[in-house]
Amino acid sequence: MQIKSRVHDKTLYVLLCGELDEHTAPYTKMTLDELFIKPNFQKIVIDLSELDFMDSTGIGVMIGRYKKMKERHIPIYICNPSPHAEKIFKMTGLYEIMPKIV
Amino acid sequence: MKYSNFMEVTFKALSVNEGFARVCVASFCVQLNPSVDEITDIKTAVSEAVTNCVVHAYPSATKGDVKLRCELEGDQITITVEDKGVGIKDIEKAREPFYTSKPSEERSGMGFTVMESFMDSVEVSSNSFGTTVKMTKKIASCPCEVVG
């Protein structure tokens, strides 16, 4: 897993590259938490265009981040999910808390 | 006579082996000419089943084995993921969406639900000596001319 980020217009853009499963989840959580703790943005966009694989472990990672950012009233959005990631997001209702944007 | 083939691998219940298990099954199933969608369904289901072994089967530091078997019979794939761990106390509950026995660990509790959605059938059997998950899926795009 490789995570790239940039801040533009008070939005933190995060690009997840690689595979998100039980093996890469701890690193993903830690890296996202380090990025999310910074005070220089008001919303977060997680770009999944470079995510090659994700199973339900990814949902746990997303829900965990959502709970942390909810306390700070910072919304998180998902963009560019693969059709497969989309299937898992819809099945779990993740879009209700992290809406998809284009 | 129907085309048939199988493969079996055993590996330690470590998370690093999840990617290996997915690629292993996907590579083996290629001979049935599955679509990208079908192969991703299978990889995801295998990942969920192996994750359960990694996270739940062996609570002590010493991790046991996971046996992964993949059988092809005509256009049907049967995948069996077996561990010799502590077993699942209540299978019905474990299969409920969003149920997790480890709520403090940011787990979605959607593993079995994902397996059920992506495969045609999922059978779980478990006792205090281990757990076996057996999943099947028919490959719609399987060419009839596959011969052994």
Coordinates of C-alpha atoms in Angstrom, one line a residue:
Chain A
M1 CA 0.0 0.0 0.0
Q2 CA 1.2 3.4 -0.9
I3 CA -0.6 6.6 0.2
K4 CA -0.2 9.9 -1.5
S5 CA -1.8 13.2 -0.3
R6 CA -2.1 16.8 -1.1
V7 CA -4.1 19.8 0.2
H8 CA -5.9 22.1 -2.2
D9 CA -8.6 24.6 -1.4
K10 CA -8.9 23.4 2.2
T11 CA -9.5 19.8 1.0
L12 CA -7.2 17.0 1.8
Y13 CA -7.0 14.6 -1.2
V14 CA -5.7 11.1 -0.3
L15 CA -4.8 8.6 -3.0
L16 CA -4.7 4.9 -2.0
C17 CA -2.4 2.9 -4.3
G18 CA -2.2 -0.9 -4.0
E19 CA -4.2 -3.5 -2.1
L20 CA -6.2 -2.9 1.1
D21 CA -6.7 -6.1 3.2
E22 CA -5.9 -7.4 6.7
H23 CA -2.1 -7.2 5.9
T24 CA -2.1 -3.6 4.7
A25 CA -4.8 -2.3 7.0
P26 CA -2.6 -1.4 10.0
Y27 CA -0.2 0.7 7.9
T28 CA -3.2 2.3 6.1
K29 CA -4.9 3.3 9.3
M30 CA -1.7 4.7 10.8
T31 CA -0.8 6.7 7.7
L32 CA -4.4 8.1 7.3
D33 CA -4.6 9.0 11.0
E34 CA -1.2 10.9 10.7
L35 CA -2.5 12.8 7.7
F36 CA -6.0 13.4 9.2
I37 CA -4.6 14.9 12.4
K38 CA -3.3 18.0 10.6
P39 CA -5.5 21.2 10.9
N40 CA -5.1 22.6 7.4
F41 CA -8.3 21.3 5.7
Q42 CA -12.0 21.2 6.2
K43 CA -12.9 18.1 4.2
I44 CA -11.3 14.9 3.0
V45 CA -11.6 13.1 -0.4
I46 CA -10.3 9.6 -0.6
D47 CA -9.4 8.7 -4.2
L48 CA -9.6 4.9 -4.9
S49 CA -8.6 5.1 -8.6
E50 CA -5.3 3.3 -7.8
L51 CA -6.7 0.8 -5.4
D52 CA -6.2 -2.6 -7.0
F53 CA -8.0 -4.7 -4.4
M54 CA -10.2 -4.2 -1.3
D55 CA -12.1 -6.7 0.9
S56 CA -14.4 -5.9 3.9
T57 CA -11.3 -5.1 5.9
G58 CA -11.3 -1.8 3.9
I59 CA -14.8 -1.0 5.3
G60 CA -13.5 -1.4 8.8
V61 CA -10.7 1.0 8.0
M62 CA -13.1 3.6 6.5
I63 CA -15.6 3.4 9.3
G64 CA -12.8 3.8 11.9
R65 CA -11.6 7.0 10.1
Y66 CA -15.2 8.3 9.8
K67 CA -15.7 8.0 13.5
K68 CA -12.5 9.9 14.3
M69 CA -13.3 12.7 11.8
K70 CA -16.9 13.0 12.8
E71 CA -15.7 14.3 16.2
R72 CA -14.0 17.2 14.4
H73 CA -17.0 17.7 12.0
I74 CA -14.8 17.0 9.0
P75 CA -16.7 15.1 6.2
I76 CA -15.0 12.3 4.2
Y77 CA -15.9 11.6 0.6
I78 CA -15.0 8.7 -1.7
C79 CA -14.1 9.1 -5.4
N80 CA -13.2 6.7 -8.2
P81 CA -14.0 3.4 -6.6
S82 CA -13.6 0.3 -8.8
P83 CA -16.9 -1.4 -9.7
H84 CA -16.0 -4.1 -7.1
A85 CA -15.2 -1.6 -4.3
E86 CA -18.5 0.1 -5.2
K87 CA -20.3 -3.2 -4.7
I88 CA -18.8 -3.6 -1.2
F89 CA -19.6 0.0 -0.3
K90 CA -23.2 -0.3 -1.4
M91 CA -23.6 -3.6 0.4
T92 CA -22.4 -2.1 3.6
G93 CA -24.1 1.2 3.3
L94 CA -20.8 3.1 3.5
Y95 CA -21.9 5.8 1.1
E96 CA -24.5 6.9 3.7
I97 CA -21.6 8.1 5.9
M98 CA -19.0 8.7 3.2
P99 CA -20.8 9.9 0.1
K100 CA -19.4 9.2 -3.3
I101 CA -18.4 12.3 -5.4
V102 CA -17.3 12.5 -9.0
Chain B
M1 CA -17.1 -36.5 -19.0
K2 CA -16.9 -33.2 -17.2
Y3 CA -13.5 -31.4 -17.1
S4 CA -12.0 -31.6 -13.6
N5 CA -8.9 -30.4 -11.9
F6 CA -7.8 -29.4 -8.4
M7 CA -5.0 -27.7 -6.5
E8 CA -4.3 -27.5 -2.8
V9 CA -1.9 -25.3 -0.8
T10 CA -1.2 -25.0 2.9
F11 CA 0.3 -21.9 4.4
K12 CA 0.7 -20.3 7.8
A13 CA -2.2 -18.2 9.0
L14 CA -0.4 -14.9 8.5
S15 CA -1.9 -11.8 6.9
V16 CA 1.0 -11.6 4.5
N17 CA -0.3 -14.8 2.9
E18 CA -3.7 -13.3 2.0
G19 CA -2.4 -11.8 -1.2
F20 CA -0.7 -15.1 -2.1
A21 CA -3.9 -17.0 -1.5
R22 CA -5.9 -14.6 -3.8
V23 CA -3.4 -14.7 -6.6
C24 CA -3.0 -18.5 -6.2
V25 CA -6.8 -19.2 -6.6
A26 CA -7.1 -16.5 -9.4
S27 CA -4.3 -18.0 -11.4
F28 CA -5.6 -21.5 -11.1
C29 CA -9.2 -20.5 -12.1
V30 CA -8.0 -18.8 -15.3
Q31 CA -8.3 -22.1 -17.1
L32 CA -12.1 -21.7 -16.9
N33 CA -11.8 -18.3 -18.7
P34 CA -13.7 -16.3 -16.1
S35 CA -14.5 -12.6 -16.6
V36 CA -12.6 -10.0 -14.7
D37 CA -15.7 -9.5 -12.6
E38 CA -16.0 -13.2 -11.7
I39 CA -12.3 -13.5 -10.9
T40 CA -12.5 -10.4 -8.6
D41 CA -15.6 -11.9 -6.9
I42 CA -13.6 -15.1 -6.2
K43 CA -10.5 -13.2 -5.0
T44 CA -12.6 -11.2 -2.6
A45 CA -14.4 -14.2 -1.2
V46 CA -11.0 -16.1 -0.7
S47 CA -9.6 -13.0 1.0
E48 CA -12.5 -12.9 3.4
A49 CA -12.2 -16.6 4.3
V50 CA -8.5 -16.4 4.8
T51 CA -8.8 -13.2 6.8
N52 CA -11.1 -15.0 9.2
C53 CA -8.5 -17.7 9.7
V54 CA -5.8 -15.1 10.2
V55 CA -7.8 -13.0 12.7
H56 CA -9.9 -15.5 14.5
A57 CA -8.7 -19.1 14.2
Y58 CA -5.5 -18.9 16.2
P59 CA -5.7 -16.5 19.1
S60 CA -2.3 -17.5 20.6
A61 CA 0.9 -16.0 19.2
T62 CA 1.7 -19.4 17.5
K63 CA -0.3 -19.4 14.3
G64 CA -1.4 -22.6 12.7
D65 CA -2.1 -23.6 9.2
V66 CA -4.6 -22.7 6.6
K67 CA -5.4 -25.2 3.9
L68 CA -6.8 -23.8 0.7
R69 CA -8.2 -26.2 -1.9
C70 CA -9.7 -25.2 -5.2
E71 CA -11.6 -27.8 -7.4
L72 CA -12.9 -27.3 -10.9
E73 CA -15.7 -29.5 -12.1
G74 CA -17.1 -28.5 -15.5
D75 CA -18.0 -24.8 -15.2
Q76 CA -18.1 -24.9 -11.3
I77 CA -15.4 -23.8 -8.9
T78 CA -15.4 -25.1 -5.4
I79 CA -13.1 -23.4 -2.9
T80 CA -12.5 -24.8 0.6
V81 CA -10.6 -22.8 3.2
E82 CA -9.8 -24.9 6.3
D83 CA -8.1 -24.1 9.6
K84 CA -7.4 -26.2 12.7
G85 CA -8.1 -23.3 15.1
V86 CA -10.5 -22.7 18.0
G87 CA -13.7 -22.8 15.9
I88 CA -16.7 -20.5 15.7
K89 CA -19.0 -20.7 18.7
D90 CA -22.1 -19.5 17.0
I91 CA -22.0 -19.8 13.2
E92 CA -25.4 -18.3 12.7
K93 CA -24.4 -15.2 14.6
A94 CA -21.0 -15.0 12.9
R95 CA -22.8 -14.9 9.5
E96 CA -25.0 -12.0 10.5
P97 CA -24.1 -8.8 8.7
F98 CA -22.1 -6.4 10.8
Y99 CA -21.5 -8.9 13.6
T100 CA -18.0 -9.0 14.8
S101 CA -16.5 -10.8 17.8
K102 CA -13.9 -8.1 18.0
P103 CA -15.7 -4.7 18.0
S104 CA -12.8 -2.8 19.4
E105 CA -10.6 -3.6 16.4
E106 CA -12.5 -1.5 13.7
R107 CA -13.8 -4.6 12.0
S108 CA -16.8 -4.4 9.7
G109 CA -18.2 -7.8 10.5
M110 CA -19.1 -8.2 6.8
G111 CA -16.8 -11.0 5.9
F112 CA -19.4 -13.8 5.5
T113 CA -21.9 -11.4 3.9
V114 CA -19.3 -10.5 1.2
M115 CA -18.6 -14.2 0.7
E116 CA -22.3 -14.9 0.3
S117 CA -22.8 -12.0 -2.1
F118 CA -19.9 -12.8 -4.3
M119 CA -20.2 -16.6 -4.5
D120 CA -23.2 -18.9 -5.4
S121 CA -23.1 -20.8 -2.1
V122 CA -21.2 -20.7 1.2
E123 CA -21.2 -23.5 3.7
V124 CA -19.6 -23.2 7.1
S125 CA -18.8 -26.0 9.5
S126 CA -17.0 -25.6 12.7
N127 CA -16.1 -27.3 16.0
S128 CA -13.5 -26.8 18.7
F129 CA -10.9 -28.3 16.4
G130 CA -11.3 -26.0 13.5
T131 CA -13.4 -24.4 10.8
T132 CA -14.1 -25.2 7.2
V133 CA -15.6 -22.7 4.7
K134 CA -16.8 -24.2 1.4
M135 CA -17.8 -21.9 -1.4
T136 CA -19.0 -22.5 -4.9
K137 CA -19.4 -20.4 -8.0
K138 CA -20.4 -21.2 -11.6
I139 CA -18.4 -19.5 -14.3
A140 CA -20.9 -18.2 -16.8
S141 CA -18.3 -17.5 -19.5
C142 CA -16.6 -20.9 -19.1
P143 CA -16.0 -22.3 -22.6
C144 CA -17.4 -25.8 -23.2
E145 CA -14.4 -27.0 -25.1
V146 CA -12.1 -27.1 -22.0
V147 CA -10.7 -30.6 -21.9
G148 CA -8.4 -32.4 -19.5

